[in-house]
Short mmCIF file of N, CA and C in Angstrom, two decimals:
data_model
loop_
_atom_site.label_atom_id
_atom_site.label_comp_id
_atom_site.label_asym_id
_atom_site.label_seq_id
_atom_site.Cartn_x
_atom_site.Cartn_y
_atom_site.Cartn_z
N MET H 1 -101.18 102.83 128.63
CA MET H 1 -101.51 101.57 127.99
C MET H 1 -101.92 100.56 129.07
N ILE H 2 -102.95 99.84 128.79
CA ILE H 2 -103.46 98.86 129.75
C ILE H 2 -102.73 97.54 129.55
N ARG H 3 -102.21 97.01 130.63
CA ARG H 3 -101.48 95.73 130.58
C ARG H 3 -102.45 94.61 130.93
N PHE H 4 -103.08 94.04 129.91
CA PHE H 4 -104.07 92.99 130.12
C PHE H 4 -103.46 91.75 130.75
N ASP H 5 -102.15 91.57 130.58
CA ASP H 5 -101.49 90.41 131.18
C ASP H 5 -101.37 90.55 132.70
N LYS H 6 -101.64 91.76 133.22
CA LYS H 6 -101.59 91.99 134.66
C LYS H 6 -102.98 92.00 135.29
N LEU H 7 -103.98 91.57 134.52
CA LEU H 7 -105.35 91.43 135.03
C LEU H 7 -105.60 89.98 135.38
N THR H 8 -106.31 89.74 136.48
CA THR H 8 -106.69 88.37 136.80
C THR H 8 -107.68 87.88 135.75
N MET H 9 -107.91 86.58 135.72
CA MET H 9 -108.87 86.01 134.77
C MET H 9 -110.25 86.63 134.94
N LYS H 10 -110.69 86.81 136.18
CA LYS H 10 -112.01 87.39 136.44
C LYS H 10 -112.07 88.84 135.95
N SER H 11 -110.99 89.58 136.11
CA SER H 11 -110.96 90.96 135.60
C SER H 11 -111.00 90.98 134.08
N GLN H 12 -110.27 90.07 133.46
CA GLN H 12 -110.30 89.96 132.00
C GLN H 12 -111.70 89.58 131.52
N GLU H 13 -112.32 88.64 132.21
CA GLU H 13 -113.68 88.22 131.85
C GLU H 13 -114.65 89.38 131.99
N ALA H 14 -114.52 90.17 133.04
CA ALA H 14 -115.41 91.31 133.25
C ALA H 14 -115.23 92.35 132.14
N LEU H 15 -113.99 92.63 131.76
CA LEU H 15 -113.75 93.59 130.68
C LEU H 15 -114.29 93.07 129.36
N GLN H 16 -114.12 91.78 129.11
CA GLN H 16 -114.66 91.19 127.90
C GLN H 16 -116.18 91.26 127.89
N ALA H 17 -116.80 90.94 129.02
CA ALA H 17 -118.26 91.02 129.13
C ALA H 17 -118.74 92.46 128.94
N ALA H 18 -117.99 93.42 129.48
CA ALA H 18 -118.35 94.83 129.31
C ALA H 18 -118.30 95.22 127.83
N GLY H 19 -117.28 94.76 127.13
CA GLY H 19 -117.17 95.04 125.70
C GLY H 19 -118.29 94.41 124.90
N GLU H 20 -118.63 93.18 125.25
CA GLU H 20 -119.73 92.49 124.56
C GLU H 20 -121.06 93.18 124.84
N LEU H 21 -121.24 93.64 126.06
CA LEU H 21 -122.46 94.36 126.42
C LEU H 21 -122.57 95.66 125.61
N ALA H 22 -121.47 96.42 125.54
CA ALA H 22 -121.47 97.66 124.78
C ALA H 22 -121.77 97.39 123.30
N ALA H 23 -121.12 96.40 122.73
CA ALA H 23 -121.34 96.07 121.32
C ALA H 23 -122.78 95.61 121.09
N GLY H 24 -123.29 94.80 122.00
CA GLY H 24 -124.65 94.29 121.86
C GLY H 24 -125.71 95.37 121.94
N GLN H 25 -125.41 96.46 122.64
CA GLN H 25 -126.36 97.56 122.74
C GLN H 25 -126.07 98.69 121.76
N GLY H 26 -125.08 98.46 120.88
CA GLY H 26 -124.74 99.45 119.88
C GLY H 26 -124.05 100.68 120.42
N HIS H 27 -123.42 100.55 121.58
CA HIS H 27 -122.72 101.69 122.17
C HIS H 27 -121.33 101.81 121.55
N PRO H 28 -120.94 103.01 121.17
CA PRO H 28 -119.62 103.17 120.53
C PRO H 28 -118.46 103.09 121.52
N GLU H 29 -118.76 103.24 122.82
CA GLU H 29 -117.71 103.16 123.84
C GLU H 29 -118.07 102.15 124.92
N ILE H 30 -117.03 101.54 125.48
CA ILE H 30 -117.19 100.68 126.66
C ILE H 30 -116.99 101.60 127.85
N SER H 31 -118.04 101.77 128.64
CA SER H 31 -117.98 102.72 129.75
C SER H 31 -117.77 102.01 131.08
N ALA H 32 -117.56 102.82 132.11
CA ALA H 32 -117.46 102.29 133.47
C ALA H 32 -118.76 101.60 133.87
N LEU H 33 -119.88 102.08 133.35
CA LEU H 33 -121.17 101.44 133.63
C LEU H 33 -121.23 100.02 133.07
N HIS H 34 -120.68 99.82 131.88
CA HIS H 34 -120.64 98.48 131.30
C HIS H 34 -119.82 97.55 132.19
N LEU H 35 -118.69 98.05 132.68
CA LEU H 35 -117.84 97.25 133.55
C LEU H 35 -118.53 96.97 134.88
N LEU H 36 -119.19 97.98 135.44
CA LEU H 36 -119.90 97.78 136.69
C LEU H 36 -120.97 96.71 136.55
N LYS H 37 -121.72 96.75 135.46
CA LYS H 37 -122.75 95.73 135.22
C LYS H 37 -122.10 94.35 135.10
N ALA H 38 -121.00 94.26 134.37
CA ALA H 38 -120.32 92.97 134.21
C ALA H 38 -119.83 92.44 135.56
N LEU H 39 -119.29 93.32 136.39
CA LEU H 39 -118.81 92.89 137.71
C LEU H 39 -119.97 92.43 138.59
N LEU H 40 -121.07 93.16 138.54
CA LEU H 40 -122.23 92.80 139.37
C LEU H 40 -122.91 91.53 138.90
N GLU H 41 -122.71 91.17 137.64
CA GLU H 41 -123.35 89.97 137.09
C GLU H 41 -122.45 88.74 137.15
N GLN H 42 -121.21 88.87 137.55
CA GLN H 42 -120.32 87.71 137.64
C GLN H 42 -120.82 86.80 138.77
N GLU H 43 -121.45 85.72 138.39
CA GLU H 43 -122.04 84.79 139.36
C GLU H 43 -121.02 84.24 140.35
N ASP H 44 -119.86 83.85 139.86
CA ASP H 44 -118.86 83.22 140.71
C ASP H 44 -117.72 84.17 141.09
N GLY H 45 -117.95 85.46 140.92
CA GLY H 45 -116.94 86.46 141.29
C GLY H 45 -117.10 86.88 142.74
N ILE H 46 -116.23 87.76 143.17
CA ILE H 46 -116.23 88.23 144.57
C ILE H 46 -117.03 89.51 144.75
N VAL H 47 -117.30 90.24 143.69
CA VAL H 47 -117.96 91.54 143.81
C VAL H 47 -119.39 91.39 144.34
N ARG H 48 -120.15 90.44 143.82
CA ARG H 48 -121.54 90.26 144.29
C ARG H 48 -121.59 90.00 145.79
N PRO H 49 -120.81 89.03 146.31
CA PRO H 49 -120.85 88.81 147.76
C PRO H 49 -120.40 90.03 148.57
N LEU H 50 -119.42 90.77 148.06
CA LEU H 50 -118.97 91.97 148.77
C LEU H 50 -120.07 93.03 148.80
N VAL H 51 -120.75 93.22 147.69
CA VAL H 51 -121.83 94.20 147.63
C VAL H 51 -122.96 93.79 148.57
N LYS H 52 -123.29 92.50 148.57
CA LYS H 52 -124.35 92.01 149.47
C LYS H 52 -123.94 92.18 150.93
N LYS H 53 -122.66 91.93 151.23
CA LYS H 53 -122.18 92.07 152.60
C LYS H 53 -122.30 93.51 153.08
N LEU H 54 -122.16 94.45 152.16
CA LEU H 54 -122.30 95.86 152.50
C LEU H 54 -123.76 96.25 152.70
N GLY H 55 -124.66 95.34 152.38
CA GLY H 55 -126.08 95.62 152.56
C GLY H 55 -126.71 96.39 151.41
N ALA H 56 -126.01 96.48 150.30
CA ALA H 56 -126.55 97.19 149.14
C ALA H 56 -127.56 96.29 148.42
N ASP H 57 -128.50 96.91 147.76
CA ASP H 57 -129.54 96.21 147.01
C ASP H 57 -129.01 95.88 145.62
N LEU H 58 -128.55 94.64 145.44
CA LEU H 58 -127.92 94.23 144.19
C LEU H 58 -128.88 94.36 143.01
N SER H 59 -130.10 93.89 143.16
CA SER H 59 -131.05 93.97 142.04
C SER H 59 -131.40 95.43 141.74
N GLY H 60 -131.48 96.26 142.77
CA GLY H 60 -131.72 97.68 142.55
C GLY H 60 -130.57 98.34 141.83
N MET H 61 -129.34 97.96 142.21
CA MET H 61 -128.16 98.50 141.54
C MET H 61 -128.16 98.11 140.07
N LEU H 62 -128.45 96.82 139.79
CA LEU H 62 -128.46 96.36 138.41
C LEU H 62 -129.54 97.09 137.60
N ALA H 63 -130.70 97.30 138.20
CA ALA H 63 -131.77 98.02 137.50
C ALA H 63 -131.34 99.45 137.20
N ASP H 64 -130.69 100.09 138.16
CA ASP H 64 -130.21 101.46 137.96
C ASP H 64 -129.16 101.51 136.86
N VAL H 65 -128.23 100.57 136.88
CA VAL H 65 -127.19 100.53 135.84
C VAL H 65 -127.82 100.29 134.47
N ASP H 66 -128.80 99.37 134.41
CA ASP H 66 -129.49 99.12 133.14
C ASP H 66 -130.17 100.37 132.63
N GLY H 67 -130.80 101.12 133.53
CA GLY H 67 -131.45 102.36 133.13
C GLY H 67 -130.47 103.37 132.58
N ARG H 68 -129.33 103.48 133.23
CA ARG H 68 -128.30 104.42 132.77
C ARG H 68 -127.71 103.98 131.44
N LEU H 69 -127.51 102.65 131.29
CA LEU H 69 -126.98 102.15 130.02
C LEU H 69 -127.98 102.39 128.89
N GLY H 70 -129.26 102.29 129.20
CA GLY H 70 -130.30 102.52 128.20
C GLY H 70 -130.33 103.95 127.71
N SER H 71 -129.81 104.87 128.49
CA SER H 71 -129.81 106.28 128.09
C SER H 71 -128.55 106.69 127.33
N LEU H 72 -127.58 105.78 127.21
CA LEU H 72 -126.36 106.10 126.47
C LEU H 72 -126.63 106.12 124.97
N PRO H 73 -125.90 106.96 124.24
CA PRO H 73 -126.10 106.99 122.78
C PRO H 73 -125.70 105.66 122.15
N SER H 74 -126.41 105.31 121.09
CA SER H 74 -126.08 104.08 120.38
C SER H 74 -126.09 104.36 118.89
N VAL H 75 -125.45 103.47 118.15
CA VAL H 75 -125.40 103.59 116.70
C VAL H 75 -126.08 102.36 116.10
N ASN H 76 -126.72 102.57 114.97
CA ASN H 76 -127.40 101.47 114.28
C ASN H 76 -126.56 101.03 113.10
N GLY H 77 -126.79 99.81 112.65
CA GLY H 77 -126.08 99.29 111.49
C GLY H 77 -124.74 98.71 111.88
N GLU H 78 -123.89 98.61 110.89
CA GLU H 78 -122.56 98.05 111.10
C GLU H 78 -121.70 99.05 111.86
N ALA H 79 -121.54 98.79 113.12
CA ALA H 79 -120.73 99.68 113.95
C ALA H 79 -119.34 99.10 114.14
N ALA H 80 -118.40 99.98 114.32
CA ALA H 80 -117.05 99.54 114.64
C ALA H 80 -117.04 98.95 116.05
N GLN H 81 -116.02 98.21 116.35
CA GLN H 81 -115.86 97.65 117.69
C GLN H 81 -115.81 98.79 118.70
N PRO H 82 -116.59 98.70 119.80
CA PRO H 82 -116.56 99.79 120.79
C PRO H 82 -115.16 99.95 121.38
N GLN H 83 -114.82 101.19 121.65
CA GLN H 83 -113.53 101.52 122.23
C GLN H 83 -113.69 101.82 123.72
N ILE H 84 -112.63 101.66 124.48
CA ILE H 84 -112.66 101.97 125.91
C ILE H 84 -112.77 103.48 126.09
N SER H 85 -113.76 103.90 126.87
CA SER H 85 -113.98 105.33 127.10
C SER H 85 -112.87 105.90 127.97
N HIS H 86 -112.78 107.21 127.95
CA HIS H 86 -111.79 107.90 128.78
C HIS H 86 -112.05 107.60 130.27
N ALA H 87 -113.33 107.60 130.65
CA ALA H 87 -113.68 107.34 132.05
C ALA H 87 -113.29 105.93 132.47
N LEU H 88 -113.51 104.96 131.60
CA LEU H 88 -113.13 103.58 131.93
C LEU H 88 -111.61 103.45 131.98
N ARG H 89 -110.93 104.14 131.10
CA ARG H 89 -109.45 104.12 131.13
C ARG H 89 -108.95 104.69 132.46
N SER H 90 -109.59 105.75 132.95
CA SER H 90 -109.22 106.32 134.25
C SER H 90 -109.48 105.33 135.37
N LEU H 91 -110.61 104.64 135.28
CA LEU H 91 -110.93 103.63 136.28
C LEU H 91 -109.88 102.52 136.29
N LEU H 92 -109.49 102.06 135.11
CA LEU H 92 -108.47 101.00 135.02
C LEU H 92 -107.13 101.49 135.55
N ASP H 93 -106.75 102.72 135.22
CA ASP H 93 -105.50 103.28 135.74
C ASP H 93 -105.53 103.33 137.27
N THR H 94 -106.67 103.73 137.83
CA THR H 94 -106.82 103.77 139.28
C THR H 94 -106.74 102.37 139.88
N ALA H 95 -107.32 101.40 139.21
CA ALA H 95 -107.27 100.01 139.69
C ALA H 95 -105.83 99.50 139.71
N PHE H 96 -105.06 99.83 138.68
CA PHE H 96 -103.65 99.42 138.65
C PHE H 96 -102.87 100.09 139.79
N LYS H 97 -103.15 101.36 140.04
CA LYS H 97 -102.48 102.07 141.13
C LYS H 97 -102.88 101.48 142.48
N THR H 98 -104.15 101.11 142.62
CA THR H 98 -104.63 100.49 143.85
C THR H 98 -103.93 99.17 144.09
N ALA H 99 -103.82 98.34 143.06
CA ALA H 99 -103.13 97.06 143.18
C ALA H 99 -101.68 97.27 143.59
N SER H 100 -101.03 98.24 142.98
CA SER H 100 -99.64 98.54 143.31
C SER H 100 -99.51 98.98 144.76
N LYS H 101 -100.41 99.86 145.19
CA LYS H 101 -100.39 100.36 146.56
C LYS H 101 -100.57 99.20 147.56
N LEU H 102 -101.40 98.24 147.21
CA LEU H 102 -101.65 97.08 148.08
C LEU H 102 -100.60 95.98 147.89
N LYS H 103 -99.61 96.27 147.04
CA LYS H 103 -98.52 95.33 146.75
C LYS H 103 -99.04 94.02 146.14
N ASP H 104 -100.09 94.14 145.32
CA ASP H 104 -100.63 93.00 144.59
C ASP H 104 -100.04 93.01 143.19
N GLU H 105 -99.67 91.84 142.70
CA GLU H 105 -99.04 91.74 141.39
C GLU H 105 -100.06 91.90 140.26
N PHE H 106 -101.29 91.44 140.49
CA PHE H 106 -102.32 91.47 139.46
C PHE H 106 -103.50 92.33 139.89
N VAL H 107 -104.20 92.87 138.91
CA VAL H 107 -105.39 93.67 139.16
C VAL H 107 -106.59 92.74 139.16
N SER H 108 -107.24 92.66 140.32
CA SER H 108 -108.40 91.77 140.48
C SER H 108 -109.69 92.57 140.37
N THR H 109 -110.80 91.85 140.41
CA THR H 109 -112.10 92.53 140.37
C THR H 109 -112.29 93.40 141.61
N GLU H 110 -111.68 93.02 142.72
CA GLU H 110 -111.74 93.85 143.92
C GLU H 110 -111.09 95.21 143.66
N HIS H 111 -109.97 95.22 142.97
CA HIS H 111 -109.30 96.48 142.63
C HIS H 111 -110.18 97.31 141.71
N LEU H 112 -110.86 96.63 140.78
CA LEU H 112 -111.73 97.35 139.85
C LEU H 112 -112.88 98.03 140.58
N ILE H 113 -113.52 97.31 141.51
CA ILE H 113 -114.66 97.89 142.22
C ILE H 113 -114.18 98.97 143.19
N LEU H 114 -113.01 98.79 143.80
CA LEU H 114 -112.45 99.84 144.66
C LEU H 114 -112.16 101.10 143.84
N ALA H 115 -111.65 100.92 142.63
CA ALA H 115 -111.38 102.07 141.76
C ALA H 115 -112.68 102.76 141.37
N ALA H 116 -113.72 101.96 141.11
CA ALA H 116 -115.02 102.55 140.77
C ALA H 116 -115.54 103.39 141.93
N LEU H 117 -115.39 102.88 143.13
CA LEU H 117 -115.83 103.63 144.31
C LEU H 117 -114.99 104.88 144.49
N PHE H 118 -113.69 104.73 144.33
CA PHE H 118 -112.80 105.87 144.50
C PHE H 118 -113.15 106.99 143.51
N LEU H 119 -113.45 106.60 142.30
CA LEU H 119 -113.79 107.59 141.27
C LEU H 119 -115.26 107.97 141.30
N SER H 120 -116.00 107.37 142.24
CA SER H 120 -117.42 107.66 142.46
C SER H 120 -118.33 107.25 141.31
N TRP H 121 -117.87 106.33 140.47
CA TRP H 121 -118.75 105.83 139.40
C TRP H 121 -119.93 105.08 140.00
N ALA H 122 -119.69 104.39 141.09
CA ALA H 122 -120.75 103.60 141.70
C ALA H 122 -121.35 104.28 142.92
N SER H 123 -120.93 105.50 143.20
CA SER H 123 -121.36 106.13 144.46
C SER H 123 -122.86 106.33 144.54
N ASN H 124 -123.51 106.58 143.43
CA ASN H 124 -124.97 106.74 143.45
C ASN H 124 -125.66 105.44 143.83
N ASN H 125 -125.02 104.32 143.58
CA ASN H 125 -125.61 103.02 143.88
C ASN H 125 -125.23 102.51 145.26
N LEU H 126 -124.12 102.97 145.79
CA LEU H 126 -123.64 102.49 147.08
C LEU H 126 -123.63 103.60 148.13
N ALA H 127 -124.49 104.60 147.97
CA ALA H 127 -124.59 105.73 148.88
C ALA H 127 -123.27 106.48 148.89
N THR H 128 -122.70 106.73 150.03
CA THR H 128 -121.47 107.50 150.13
C THR H 128 -120.28 106.60 149.84
N SER H 129 -119.56 106.90 148.78
CA SER H 129 -118.49 106.01 148.35
C SER H 129 -117.40 105.87 149.41
N HIS H 130 -117.06 106.94 150.12
CA HIS H 130 -116.00 106.85 151.12
C HIS H 130 -116.39 105.93 152.27
N GLN H 131 -117.66 105.97 152.66
CA GLN H 131 -118.14 105.11 153.74
C GLN H 131 -118.01 103.64 153.35
N TYR H 132 -118.40 103.31 152.13
CA TYR H 132 -118.39 101.92 151.71
C TYR H 132 -117.01 101.47 151.23
N LYS H 133 -116.18 102.40 150.80
CA LYS H 133 -114.83 102.04 150.37
C LYS H 133 -114.09 101.35 151.52
N LYS H 134 -114.16 101.91 152.70
CA LYS H 134 -113.49 101.33 153.87
C LYS H 134 -114.08 99.96 154.18
N GLN H 135 -115.41 99.84 154.16
CA GLN H 135 -116.05 98.55 154.43
C GLN H 135 -115.68 97.52 153.37
N LEU H 136 -115.60 97.96 152.11
CA LEU H 136 -115.24 97.04 151.04
C LEU H 136 -113.80 96.57 151.20
N GLU H 137 -112.91 97.47 151.57
CA GLU H 137 -111.51 97.09 151.81
C GLU H 137 -111.42 96.09 152.96
N GLU H 138 -112.19 96.31 154.03
CA GLU H 138 -112.18 95.39 155.17
C GLU H 138 -112.76 94.03 154.77
N ALA H 139 -113.84 94.03 154.01
CA ALA H 139 -114.44 92.77 153.55
C ALA H 139 -113.48 92.03 152.64
N ASN H 140 -112.77 92.75 151.78
CA ASN H 140 -111.79 92.15 150.89
C ASN H 140 -110.66 91.53 151.69
N GLU H 141 -110.18 92.22 152.72
CA GLU H 141 -109.10 91.70 153.57
C GLU H 141 -109.56 90.44 154.31
N ALA H 142 -110.79 90.46 154.82
CA ALA H 142 -111.34 89.29 155.51
C ALA H 142 -111.44 88.11 154.56
N HIS H 143 -111.82 88.38 153.31
CA HIS H 143 -111.90 87.32 152.30
C HIS H 143 -110.52 86.73 152.04
N LYS H 144 -109.50 87.58 151.91
CA LYS H 144 -108.13 87.10 151.67
C LYS H 144 -107.65 86.24 152.83
N LEU H 145 -107.94 86.66 154.06
CA LEU H 145 -107.54 85.89 155.23
C LEU H 145 -108.23 84.54 155.27
N ALA H 146 -109.51 84.51 154.94
CA ALA H 146 -110.26 83.25 154.93
C ALA H 146 -109.71 82.29 153.89
N VAL H 147 -109.36 82.81 152.73
CA VAL H 147 -108.76 81.97 151.67
C VAL H 147 -107.41 81.46 152.13
N ALA H 148 -106.60 82.31 152.76
CA ALA H 148 -105.29 81.87 153.25
C ALA H 148 -105.44 80.78 154.31
N ASP H 149 -106.39 80.93 155.23
CA ASP H 149 -106.64 79.91 156.24
C ASP H 149 -107.07 78.60 155.60
N LEU H 150 -107.93 78.69 154.60
CA LEU H 150 -108.40 77.50 153.90
C LEU H 150 -107.23 76.79 153.21
N ASN H 151 -106.37 77.58 152.57
CA ASN H 151 -105.22 76.99 151.87
C ASN H 151 -104.26 76.31 152.83
N GLN H 152 -104.13 76.82 154.06
CA GLN H 152 -103.24 76.22 155.04
C GLN H 152 -103.78 74.90 155.55
N THR H 153 -105.09 74.74 155.57
CA THR H 153 -105.68 73.50 156.09
C THR H 153 -105.71 72.41 155.04
N ILE H 154 -105.49 72.77 153.79
CA ILE H 154 -105.54 71.77 152.71
C ILE H 154 -104.20 71.08 152.58
#
C-alpha cells in the first residue's frame, strides 16, 4: 500500500499530474512513463535542474516520453479512473526503500527519479542508468548541502 502521507508535496503533485495525463489520454493505467513526464515537466521542481546538470537533453527526453505514451493502449468513451500500473507501483516501492535507506522521512521527487533510474525506466533516456545514478545522487547531495548552507545564513 502506498502511503501518500509520506510523499512530499512535489511528489504528490507529480503523481496527480501523472494520473491526469493518463486520464486525459484515455490510458487505463498510470505508468512510470506518465510519472517521468510529470517529473520532467515540473517547472519549479528539482528533477529538471538535475537532469540538465547531468547533460541530458531534456526536450529530447520529453519528446521520447511523449512518443512512448502515444503508443500505449487507450480506451474511448466513458473510462474508469486510471489505476496505478504494476510497474509504477514497483517504482514507488523502490522510491520508499531509497528514502528509508537515505534516512529520509518523506519520499521526494529525487527519490522517485532515483527509483526510475534504478529500475531502468529512464535508462533509454539517460544512457547508462548506473553511470547517471551516481551523478544524480551526488547532484542531489550537493543540492541538499546548498539548501542547508542557505538556511544557516538566513
